[in-house]
PDB file of C-alpha atoms in Angstrom:
ATOM      1  CA  MET A1132      -0.527   0.475  -0.039  1.00  0.00           C
ATOM      2  CA  ALA A1133       1.402   4.019  -0.754  1.00  0.00           C
ATOM      3  CA  ASP A1134      -0.050   6.919  -0.112  1.00  0.00           C
ATOM      4  CA  SER A1135       2.287  10.358  -1.286  1.00  0.00           C
ATOM      5  CA  SER A1136       5.002   9.894   1.702  1.00  0.00           C
ATOM      6  CA  GLY A1137       5.822   7.080   0.223  1.00  0.00           C
ATOM      7  CA  ALA A1138       4.332   2.895   0.344  1.00  0.00           C
ATOM      8  CA  VAL A1139       4.855   0.287   2.657  1.00  0.00           C
ATOM      9  CA  TYR A1140       5.192  -3.707   2.338  1.00  0.00           C
ATOM     10  CA  VAL A1141       1.905  -5.305   4.560  1.00  0.00           C
ATOM     11  CA  ARG A1142       2.406  -9.119   5.603  1.00  0.00           C
ATOM     12  CA  THR A1143      -0.692 -10.396   6.342  1.00  0.00           C
ATOM     13  CA  THR A1144      -1.464 -13.719   7.763  1.00  0.00           C
ATOM     14  CA  HIS A1145      -4.717 -14.935   6.540  1.00  0.00           C
ATOM     15  CA  PRO A1146      -7.073 -13.011   3.499  1.00  0.00           C
ATOM     16  CA  TYR A1147      -8.425  -9.543   3.463  1.00  0.00           C
ATOM     17  CA  PRO A1148     -11.053  -8.991   0.438  1.00  0.00           C
ATOM     18  CA  LEU A1149      -9.289  -5.948  -0.401  1.00  0.00           C
ATOM     19  CA  HIS A1150      -8.713  -5.459  -4.253  1.00  0.00           C
ATOM     20  CA  ARG A1151      -5.873  -2.678  -5.904  1.00  0.00           C
ATOM     21  CA  GLY A1152      -6.994   0.745  -5.680  1.00  0.00           C
ATOM     22  CA  ASP A1153      -9.089   0.204  -2.477  1.00  0.00           C
ATOM     23  CA  LEU A1154      -8.079   2.819  -0.325  1.00  0.00           C
ATOM     24  CA  VAL A1155      -7.757   1.160   3.426  1.00  0.00           C
ATOM     25  CA  ARG A1156      -6.408   1.988   6.992  1.00  0.00           C
ATOM     26  CA  ILE A1157      -4.348  -0.450   8.831  1.00  0.00           C
ATOM     27  CA  ASP A1158      -3.835  -0.170  12.829  1.00  0.00           C
ATOM     28  CA  GLY A1159      -1.174  -1.933  14.100  1.00  0.00           C
ATOM     29  CA  VAL A1160       2.887  -2.008  14.397  1.00  0.00           C
ATOM     30  CA  THR A1161       6.180  -1.872  12.367  1.00  0.00           C
ATOM     31  CA  ALA A1162       8.429  -4.175  11.980  1.00  0.00           C
ATOM     32  CA  LYS A1163      12.056  -4.230  11.897  1.00  0.00           C
ATOM     33  CA  SER A1164      12.865  -5.154   7.934  1.00  0.00           C
ATOM     34  CA  TYR A1165      15.139  -4.303   5.122  1.00  0.00           C
ATOM     35  CA  ARG A1166      11.740  -2.252   3.955  1.00  0.00           C
ATOM     36  CA  THR A1167       9.382  -1.128   6.251  1.00  0.00           C
ATOM     37  CA  VAL A1168       6.733  -3.151   7.042  1.00  0.00           C
ATOM     38  CA  VAL A1169       3.674  -3.990   9.249  1.00  0.00           C
ATOM     39  CA  ALA A1170       4.133  -6.666  11.902  1.00  0.00           C
ATOM     40  CA  PRO A1171       1.358  -9.968  10.672  1.00  0.00           C
ATOM     41  CA  ASP A1172      -0.672  -8.956  14.057  1.00  0.00           C
ATOM     42  CA  HIS A1173      -2.501  -5.889  12.447  1.00  0.00           C
ATOM     43  CA  SER A1174      -5.902  -4.729  11.405  1.00  0.00           C
ATOM     44  CA  ILE A1175      -7.515  -3.747   7.667  1.00  0.00           C
ATOM     45  CA  GLN A1176     -10.264  -1.972   6.934  1.00  0.00           C
ATOM     46  CA  VAL A1177     -11.273  -0.983   3.424  1.00  0.00           C
ATOM     47  CA  ILE A1178     -13.174   3.085   3.906  1.00  0.00           C
ATOM     48  CA  GLY A1179     -12.783   4.089   0.109  1.00  0.00           C
ATOM     49  CA  THR A1180     -10.459   4.475  -2.570  1.00  0.00           C
ATOM     50  CA  GLY A1181      -7.691   6.128  -3.896  1.00  0.00           C
ATOM     51  CA  PRO A1182      -5.968   7.010  -6.768  1.00  0.00           C
ATOM     52  CA  LEU A1183      -3.094   5.203  -7.987  1.00  0.00           C
ATOM     53  CA  ALA A1184       0.621   6.264  -9.493  1.00  0.00           C
ATOM     54  CA  ARG A1185       3.306   4.826 -11.922  1.00  0.00           C
ATOM     55  CA  GLU A1186       6.460   5.601 -11.445  1.00  0.00           C
ATOM     56  CA  PRO A1187       8.640   5.070 -15.113  1.00  0.00           C
ATOM     57  CA  ILE A1188      11.373   2.753 -14.800  1.00  0.00           C
ATOM     58  CA  ARG A1189      13.804   3.449 -17.921  1.00  0.00           C
ATOM     59  CA  THR A1190      17.623   3.770 -17.633  1.00  0.00           C
ATOM     60  CA  PHE A1191      20.402   1.857 -15.837  1.00  0.00           C
ATOM     61  CA  HIS A1192      20.724   4.191 -13.446  1.00  0.00           C
ATOM     62  CA  ALA A1193      16.965   3.402 -12.913  1.00  0.00           C
ATOM     63  CA  TYR A1194      17.609  -0.157 -11.919  1.00  0.00           C
ATOM     64  CA  ARG A1195      21.000   0.782  -9.264  1.00  0.00           C
ATOM     65  CA  LYS A1196      18.165   2.375  -7.321  1.00  0.00           C
ATOM     66  CA  LEU A1197      15.354  -0.254  -7.771  1.00  0.00           C
ATOM     67  CA  MET A1198      18.205  -2.834  -6.256  1.00  0.00           C
ATOM     68  CA  ALA A1199      19.140   0.015  -3.369  1.00  0.00           C
ATOM     69  CA  GLY A1200      15.186  -0.075  -2.658  1.00  0.00           C
ATOM     70  CA  ARG A1201      14.565   3.103  -3.210  1.00  0.00           C
ATOM     71  CA  TRP A1202      11.023   2.133  -5.366  1.00  0.00           C
ATOM     72  CA  ASP A1203      10.368  -0.822  -2.424  1.00  0.00           C
ATOM     73  CA  CYS A1204       6.606  -1.828  -2.465  1.00  0.00           C
ATOM     74  CA  GLN A1205       5.805   1.267  -4.752  1.00  0.00           C
ATOM     75  CA  TYR A1206       3.622   1.116  -7.910  1.00  0.00           C
ATOM     76  CA  VAL A1207       5.760   1.361 -10.747  1.00  0.00           C
ATOM     77  CA  VAL A1208       6.453   0.596 -14.424  1.00  0.00           C
ATOM     78  CA  MET A1209       8.641  -0.849 -16.331  1.00  0.00           C
ATOM     79  CA  ARG A1210      10.083  -1.332 -20.568  1.00  0.00           C
ATOM     80  CA  GLY A1211      12.662  -4.407 -21.377  1.00  0.00           C
ATOM     81  CA  THR A1212      13.096  -7.521 -22.783  1.00  0.00           C
ATOM     82  CA  VAL A1213      11.634 -10.845 -21.871  1.00  0.00           C
ATOM     83  CA  ARG A1214      14.521 -13.475 -21.763  1.00  0.00           C
ATOM     84  CA  SER A1215      12.413 -16.161 -20.278  1.00  0.00           C
ATOM     85  CA  ALA A1216       8.676 -16.730 -19.727  1.00  0.00           C
ATOM     86  CA  GLN A1217       7.302 -19.551 -17.779  1.00  0.00           C
ATOM     87  CA  VAL A1218       4.541 -20.777 -15.340  1.00  0.00           C
ATOM     88  CA  GLU A1219       5.062 -21.868 -12.335  1.00  0.00           C
ATOM     89  CA  SER A1220       3.026 -23.474  -9.982  1.00  0.00           C
ATOM     90  CA  ARG A1221       2.708 -22.022  -6.320  1.00  0.00           C
ATOM     91  CA  GLY A1222       1.399 -25.143  -4.935  1.00  0.00           C
ATOM     92  CA  GLY A1223      -2.211 -26.460  -4.554  1.00  0.00           C
ATOM     93  CA  ASP A1224      -4.079 -25.132  -7.764  1.00  0.00           C
ATOM     94  CA  THR A1225      -1.897 -21.469  -8.465  1.00  0.00           C
ATOM     95  CA  ARG A1226       0.380 -21.265 -11.111  1.00  0.00           C
ATOM     96  CA  VAL A1227       1.603 -17.708 -12.329  1.00  0.00           C
ATOM     97  CA  SER A1228       3.586 -16.159 -14.895  1.00  0.00           C
ATOM     98  CA  GLU A1229       7.419 -15.854 -14.104  1.00  0.00           C
ATOM     99  CA  MET A1230       9.047 -13.879 -16.668  1.00  0.00           C
ATOM    100  CA  GLU A1231      12.940 -13.055 -16.841  1.00  0.00           C
ATOM    101  CA  VAL A1232      12.739  -8.692 -17.556  1.00  0.00           C
ATOM    102  CA  MET A1233      16.056  -7.492 -19.339  1.00  0.00           C
ATOM    103  CA  VAL A1234      16.481  -3.756 -18.384  1.00  0.00           C
ATOM    104  CA  PRO A1235      19.383  -1.857 -18.919  1.00  0.00           C
ATOM    105  CA  GLY A1236      21.268  -1.963 -16.054  1.00  0.00           C
ATOM    106  CA  GLY A1237      20.348  -5.679 -15.424  1.00  0.00           C
ATOM    107  CA  ILE A1238      18.048  -8.511 -15.299  1.00  0.00           C
ATOM    108  CA  VAL A1239      13.922  -8.033 -12.931  1.00  0.00           C
ATOM    109  CA  GLN A1240      12.221 -11.131 -12.206  1.00  0.00           C
ATOM    110  CA  SER A1241       8.574 -10.552 -13.118  1.00  0.00           C
ATOM    111  CA  TYR A1242       5.732 -12.146 -11.665  1.00  0.00           C
ATOM    112  CA  LEU A1243       2.084 -11.643 -13.228  1.00  0.00           C
ATOM    113  CA  GLN A1244      -1.054 -12.981 -10.473  1.00  0.00           C
ATOM    114  CA  ASP A1245      -3.224 -13.356 -13.360  1.00  0.00           C
ATOM    115  CA  PHE A1246      -2.433 -14.507 -16.672  1.00  0.00           C
ATOM    116  CA  ARG A1247      -5.599 -15.021 -18.536  1.00  0.00           C
ATOM    117  CA  GLY A1248      -5.533 -14.564 -21.808  1.00  0.00           C
ATOM    118  CA  ILE A1249      -1.472 -14.140 -22.483  1.00  0.00           C
ATOM    119  CA  ASP A1250      -0.012 -16.733 -24.365  1.00  0.00           C
ATOM    120  CA  VAL A1251       3.054 -16.725 -22.104  1.00  0.00           C
ATOM    121  CA  HIS A1252       5.507 -18.780 -24.085  1.00  0.00           C
ATOM    122  CA  ALA A1253       5.003 -16.619 -27.044  1.00  0.00           C
ATOM    123  CA  LEU A1254       6.734 -14.025 -24.979  1.00  0.00           C
ATOM    124  CA  ASP A1255       9.931 -14.788 -25.429  1.00  0.00           C
ATOM    125  CA  GLY A1256      12.387 -12.450 -26.732  1.00  0.00           C
ATOM    126  CA  ALA A1257       9.341  -9.447 -26.893  1.00  0.00           C
ATOM    127  CA  GLU A1258       9.792  -6.042 -25.405  1.00  0.00           C
ATOM    128  CA  VAL A1259       7.844  -5.021 -23.383  1.00  0.00           C
ATOM    129  CA  GLU A1260       6.095  -2.277 -20.348  1.00  0.00           C
ATOM    130  CA  ILE A1261       5.228  -3.942 -17.163  1.00  0.00           C
ATOM    131  CA  SER A1262       3.965  -2.392 -14.613  1.00  0.00           C
ATOM    132  CA  GLY A1263       3.337  -3.565 -10.582  1.00  0.00           C
ATOM    133  CA  ILE A1264       4.729  -3.754  -7.403  1.00  0.00           C
ATOM    134  CA  ALA A1265       8.986  -2.952  -7.192  1.00  0.00           C
ATOM    135  CA  ALA A1266       9.278  -5.641  -4.367  1.00  0.00           C
ATOM    136  CA  GLY A1267      12.941  -7.893  -4.218  1.00  0.00           C
ATOM    137  CA  ASP A1268      13.594 -11.364  -2.969  1.00  0.00           C
ATOM    138  CA  PHE A1269      16.096 -11.331  -0.119  1.00  0.00           C
ATOM    139  CA  ASN A1270      18.220 -14.070   1.789  1.00  0.00           C
ATOM    140  CA  ALA A1271      17.484 -15.762   5.638  1.00  0.00           C
ATOM    141  CA  LYS A1272      19.957 -12.771   6.655  1.00  0.00           C
ATOM    142  CA  ASP A1273      17.335 -10.628   5.408  1.00  0.00           C
ATOM    143  CA  GLN A1274      19.639  -9.389   2.444  1.00  0.00           C
ATOM    144  CA  LEU A1275      18.499  -8.469  -1.151  1.00  0.00           C
ATOM    145  CA  MET A1276      19.318 -10.413  -3.874  1.00  0.00           C
ATOM    146  CA  ARG A1277      17.828  -9.481  -7.177  1.00  0.00           C
ATOM    147  CA  SER A1278      14.696  -7.029  -7.794  1.00  0.00           C
ATOM    148  CA  VAL A1279      11.284  -7.589  -8.536  1.00  0.00           C
ATOM    149  CA  LEU A1280       7.805  -6.865  -9.772  1.00  0.00           C
ATOM    150  CA  TYR A1281       4.459  -8.509  -9.291  1.00  0.00           C
ATOM    151  CA  SER A1282       1.947  -7.597 -11.363  1.00  0.00           C
ATOM    152  CA  THR A1283      -2.131  -7.944 -11.254  1.00  0.00           C
ATOM    153  CA  ASP A1284      -2.857  -9.041 -14.580  1.00  0.00           C
ATOM    154  CA  ALA A1285      -2.782  -8.327 -18.259  1.00  0.00           C
ATOM    155  CA  HIS A1286      -3.769  -5.189 -17.596  1.00  0.00           C
ATOM    156  CA  ASP A1287      -0.454  -4.707 -15.814  1.00  0.00           C
ATOM    157  CA  LEU A1288       1.387  -6.015 -19.497  1.00  0.00           C
ATOM    158  CA  ARG A1289       2.082  -4.488 -22.733  1.00  0.00           C
ATOM    159  CA  ILE A1290       3.558  -6.009 -25.304  1.00  0.00           C
ATOM    160  CA  LEU A1291       5.440  -2.579 -27.932  1.00  0.00           C
ATOM    161  CA  HIS A1292       7.031  -4.953 -30.229  1.00  0.00           C
ATOM    162  CA  ALA A1293       6.491  -9.148 -30.588  1.00  0.00           C
ATOM    163  CA  PRO A1294       9.569 -11.247 -30.824  1.00  0.00           C
ATOM    164  CA  LYS A1295      11.274 -11.253 -34.097  1.00  0.00           C
ATOM    165  CA  GLU A1296      11.211 -15.402 -33.656  1.00  0.00           C
ATOM    166  CA  ARG A1297       9.136 -18.028 -31.894  1.00  0.00           C
ATOM    167  CA  VAL A1298      10.815 -19.831 -29.867  1.00  0.00           C
ATOM    168  CA  SER A1299       9.737 -23.010 -31.775  1.00  0.00           C
ATOM    169  CA  ASN A1300      11.440 -21.943 -35.083  1.00  0.00           C
ATOM    170  CA  LEU A1301      14.863 -21.357 -33.904  1.00  0.00           C
ATOM    171  CA  THR A1302      17.998 -22.562 -35.505  1.00  0.00           C
ATOM    172  CA  LEU A1303      19.237 -25.987 -34.046  1.00  0.00           C
ATOM    173  CA  THR A1304      22.164 -25.379 -32.479  1.00  0.00           C
ATOM    174  CA  ALA A1305      25.241 -28.814 -32.403  1.00  0.00           C
ATOM    175  CA  ILE A1306      25.609 -29.823 -28.863  1.00  0.00           C
ATOM    176  CA  ASP A1307      29.618 -28.318 -28.796  1.00  0.00           C
ATOM    177  CA  ASP A1308      28.317 -24.849 -30.420  1.00  0.00           C
ATOM    178  CA  VAL A1309      25.987 -23.736 -27.254  1.00  0.00           C
ATOM    179  CA  MET A1310      29.392 -21.817 -26.172  1.00  0.00           C
ATOM    180  CA  GLN A1311      29.988 -19.574 -28.946  1.00  0.00           C
ATOM    181  CA  THR A1312      26.069 -18.177 -28.738  1.00  0.00           C
ATOM    182  CA  HIS A1313      27.428 -16.856 -25.022  1.00  0.00           C
ATOM    183  CA  SER A1314      27.648 -13.000 -24.885  1.00  0.00           C
ATOM    184  CA  ILE A1315      27.278 -10.867 -21.693  1.00  0.00           C
ATOM    185  CA  SER A1316      28.103  -7.323 -20.933  1.00  0.00           C
ATOM    186  CA  ASP A1317      29.183  -6.154 -17.832  1.00  0.00           C
ATOM    187  CA  ARG A1318      28.581  -3.322 -15.988  1.00  0.00           C
ATOM    188  CA  THR A1319      29.938  -3.847 -12.294  1.00  0.00           C
ATOM    189  CA  GLU A1320      31.515  -1.275  -9.921  1.00  0.00           C
ATOM    190  CA  ARG A1321      35.005  -2.598  -8.380  1.00  0.00           C
ATOM    191  CA  ILE A1322      34.249  -2.295  -5.192  1.00  0.00           C
ATOM    192  CA  ARG A1323      36.271  -1.823  -1.483  1.00  0.00           C
ATOM    193  CA  VAL A1324      34.717  -4.540   1.829  1.00  0.00           C
ATOM    194  CA  ARG A1325      36.419  -4.180   4.696  1.00  0.00           C
ATOM    195  CA  GLY A1326      36.657  -7.045   7.837  1.00  0.00           C
ATOM    196  CA  ALA A1327      38.801  -9.151  10.579  1.00  0.00           C
ATOM    197  CA  VAL A1328      39.116 -13.077   7.844  1.00  0.00           C
ATOM    198  CA  THR A1329      37.424 -16.306   9.272  1.00  0.00           C
ATOM    199  CA  PHE A1330      38.340 -17.697   6.558  1.00  0.00           C
ATOM    200  CA  TYR A1331      40.376 -18.177   4.576  1.00  0.00           C
ATOM    201  CA  ARG A1332      42.012 -21.179   1.958  1.00  0.00           C
ATOM    202  CA  GLY A1333      44.957 -19.744  -0.459  1.00  0.00           C
ATOM    203  CA  GLY A1334      43.608 -19.566  -4.066  1.00  0.00           C
ATOM    204  CA  ASN A1335      40.050 -20.317  -3.732  1.00  0.00           C
ATOM    205  CA  SER A1336      37.633 -18.605  -1.061  1.00  0.00           C
ATOM    206  CA  VAL A1337      38.159 -16.200   1.886  1.00  0.00           C
ATOM    207  CA  VAL A1338      35.123 -14.743   4.117  1.00  0.00           C
ATOM    208  CA  ILE A1339      35.299 -12.027   6.975  1.00  0.00           C
ATOM    209  CA  GLN A1340      33.616 -10.675   9.472  1.00  0.00           C
ATOM    210  CA  GLN A1341      32.400  -7.018   9.973  1.00  0.00           C
ATOM    211  CA  ASN A1342      29.799  -5.441  12.848  1.00  0.00           C
ATOM    212  CA  GLY A1343      27.911  -9.282  13.107  1.00  0.00           C
ATOM    213  CA  ARG A1344      28.328  -9.716   9.188  1.00  0.00           C
ATOM    214  CA  SER A1345      29.878 -11.750   7.402  1.00  0.00           C
ATOM    215  CA  LEU A1346      31.147 -11.517   2.501  1.00  0.00           C
ATOM    216  CA  PHE A1347      32.331 -14.719   1.029  1.00  0.00           C
ATOM    217  CA  ALA A1348      34.015 -13.885  -1.963  1.00  0.00           C
ATOM    218  CA  THR A1349      36.565 -16.560  -4.454  1.00  0.00           C
ATOM    219  CA  THR A1350      40.136 -15.390  -5.063  1.00  0.00           C
ATOM    220  CA  ARG A1351      42.903 -17.034  -6.885  1.00  0.00           C
ATOM    221  CA  GLN A1352      45.610 -14.716  -4.179  1.00  0.00           C
ATOM    222  CA  ILE A1353      48.055 -17.103  -2.299  1.00  0.00           C
ATOM    223  CA  SER A1354      49.475 -14.264  -0.186  1.00  0.00           C
ATOM    224  CA  ASP A1355      49.289 -15.474   3.324  1.00  0.00           C
ATOM    225  CA  THR A1356      46.296 -14.202   5.497  1.00  0.00           C
ATOM    226  CA  PRO A1357      46.300 -14.955   8.926  1.00  0.00           C
ATOM    227  CA  LEU A1358      42.617 -15.485  10.554  1.00  0.00           C
ATOM    228  CA  GLY A1359      41.935 -12.440  12.482  1.00  0.00           C
ATOM    229  CA  SER A1360      43.662 -10.069  10.401  1.00  0.00           C
ATOM    230  CA  VAL A1361      41.462  -6.998   9.403  1.00  0.00           C
ATOM    231  CA  VAL A1362      41.694  -7.298   5.224  1.00  0.00           C
ATOM    232  CA  ASP A1363      40.018  -4.583   2.600  1.00  0.00           C
ATOM    233  CA  LEU A1364      38.298  -7.213  -0.449  1.00  0.00           C
ATOM    234  CA  VAL A1365      38.547  -5.482  -3.733  1.00  0.00           C
ATOM    235  CA  GLY A1366      35.970  -7.222  -6.546  1.00  0.00           C
ATOM    236  CA  PHE A1367      33.088  -7.664  -7.760  1.00  0.00           C
ATOM    237  CA  ALA A1368      29.692  -8.210  -6.732  1.00  0.00           C
ATOM    238  CA  SER A1369      28.566 -11.562  -7.648  1.00  0.00           C
ATOM    239  CA  ASP A1370      25.768 -13.259  -6.626  1.00  0.00           C
ATOM    240  CA  GLY A1371      25.877 -16.239  -4.600  1.00  0.00           C
ATOM    241  CA  SER A1372      22.567 -17.833  -4.507  1.00  0.00           C
ATOM    242  CA  TYR A1373      22.811 -17.481  -1.154  1.00  0.00           C
ATOM    243  CA  SER A1374      24.472 -14.792  -0.292  1.00  0.00           C
ATOM    244  CA  PRO A1375      26.014 -11.625  -1.910  1.00  0.00           C
ATOM    245  CA  SER A1376      29.889 -12.314  -2.299  1.00  0.00           C
ATOM    246  CA  LEU A1377      32.650 -11.154  -4.878  1.00  0.00           C
ATOM    247  CA  SER A1378      34.561 -12.065  -7.087  1.00  0.00           C
ATOM    248  CA  GLN A1379      37.931 -11.886  -9.030  1.00  0.00           C
ATOM    249  CA  THR A1380      39.099 -10.174  -5.822  1.00  0.00           C
ATOM    250  CA  GLU A1381      42.245  -9.097  -4.700  1.00  0.00           C
ATOM    251  CA  ILE A1382      43.217  -9.244  -0.169  1.00  0.00           C
ATOM    252  CA  PHE A1383      44.995  -6.070   1.384  1.00  0.00           C
ATOM    253  CA  PRO A1384      45.853  -6.293   4.191  1.00  0.00           C
ATOM    254  CA  THR A1385      45.341  -3.389   7.085  1.00  0.00           C
ATOM    255  CA  GLY A1386      47.950  -4.189   9.313  1.00  0.00           C
ATOM    256  CA  GLN A1387      44.860  -4.488  11.775  1.00  0.00           C
ATOM    257  CA  PHE A1388      43.351  -7.492  14.000  1.00  0.00           C
ATOM    258  CA  ALA A1389      40.301  -7.868  15.759  1.00  0.00           C
ATOM    259  CA  ALA A1390      39.018 -10.692  17.481  1.00  0.00           C
ATOM    260  CA  VAL A1391      36.322 -12.296  16.335  1.00  0.00           C
ATOM    261  CA  GLN A1392      34.929 -14.588  18.628  1.00  0.00           C
ATOM    262  CA  PRO A1393      32.916 -17.813  17.282  1.00  0.00           C
ATOM    263  CA  ALA A1394      28.512 -17.529  18.005  1.00  0.00           C
ATOM    264  CA  ALA A1395      27.598 -20.641  19.509  1.00  0.00           C
ATOM    265  CA  VAL A1396      25.084 -22.458  18.157  1.00  0.00           C
ATOM    266  CA  SER A1397      22.310 -25.477  18.813  1.00  0.00           C
ATOM    267  CA  TYR A1398      20.925 -28.020  17.004  1.00  0.00           C
ATOM    268  CA  ALA A1399      17.447 -25.985  15.720  1.00  0.00           C
TER     269      ALA A1399
END
């Protein structure tokens, strides 16, 4: 939900008879999170209808803001090219359309709740305009892993240009020629992160910790790096599947040391 001051994510434990555009009143408390969240124990009352505003996301810098959470929970519109479109099961009879959309700067995962009237498999390669709620996929540490857009129905999807060719008509590629078709344009910036070393395997990987947060990095460096030494890691942000990480990392000692105590954990 949103008003003129911003937007908020409301987690519900049971369904409410709500529709897009409803003006609602929520009584509850906020919860600690990456985004502004209302805790599940709340009440929602519909008191009327309200206007919907859309903010376009069309540039490389806008994608950076999306990943930074600038538009989190906002109702937005973006343009991009569909790299893949599939129907995904969400348990029981619930199915949604899942698309990976290439926009200037990166890929946004888009979910369309009601895709009736849309030939999902004909979207591969299409240039589209999609409206929806800006969100993200988070890991167990509440770290943002990728940008997501949640859309409601076919009215949120507009096909600007149809695919040049249906996937079923693509020329067959020999198995040994698959990698020859691979191409990528990467504008990821080199960054520097500081922390105390808690794990190091020369020529393979290093883990640092700072203020209770940790970071895994792959490296080919084989220099002597004692545990507890404070180092600067210089590399490129990488999606480590379950957590942000660095790749092609260089290690620079700072000459400082920090005692890092292991956290006591139970089986639970």
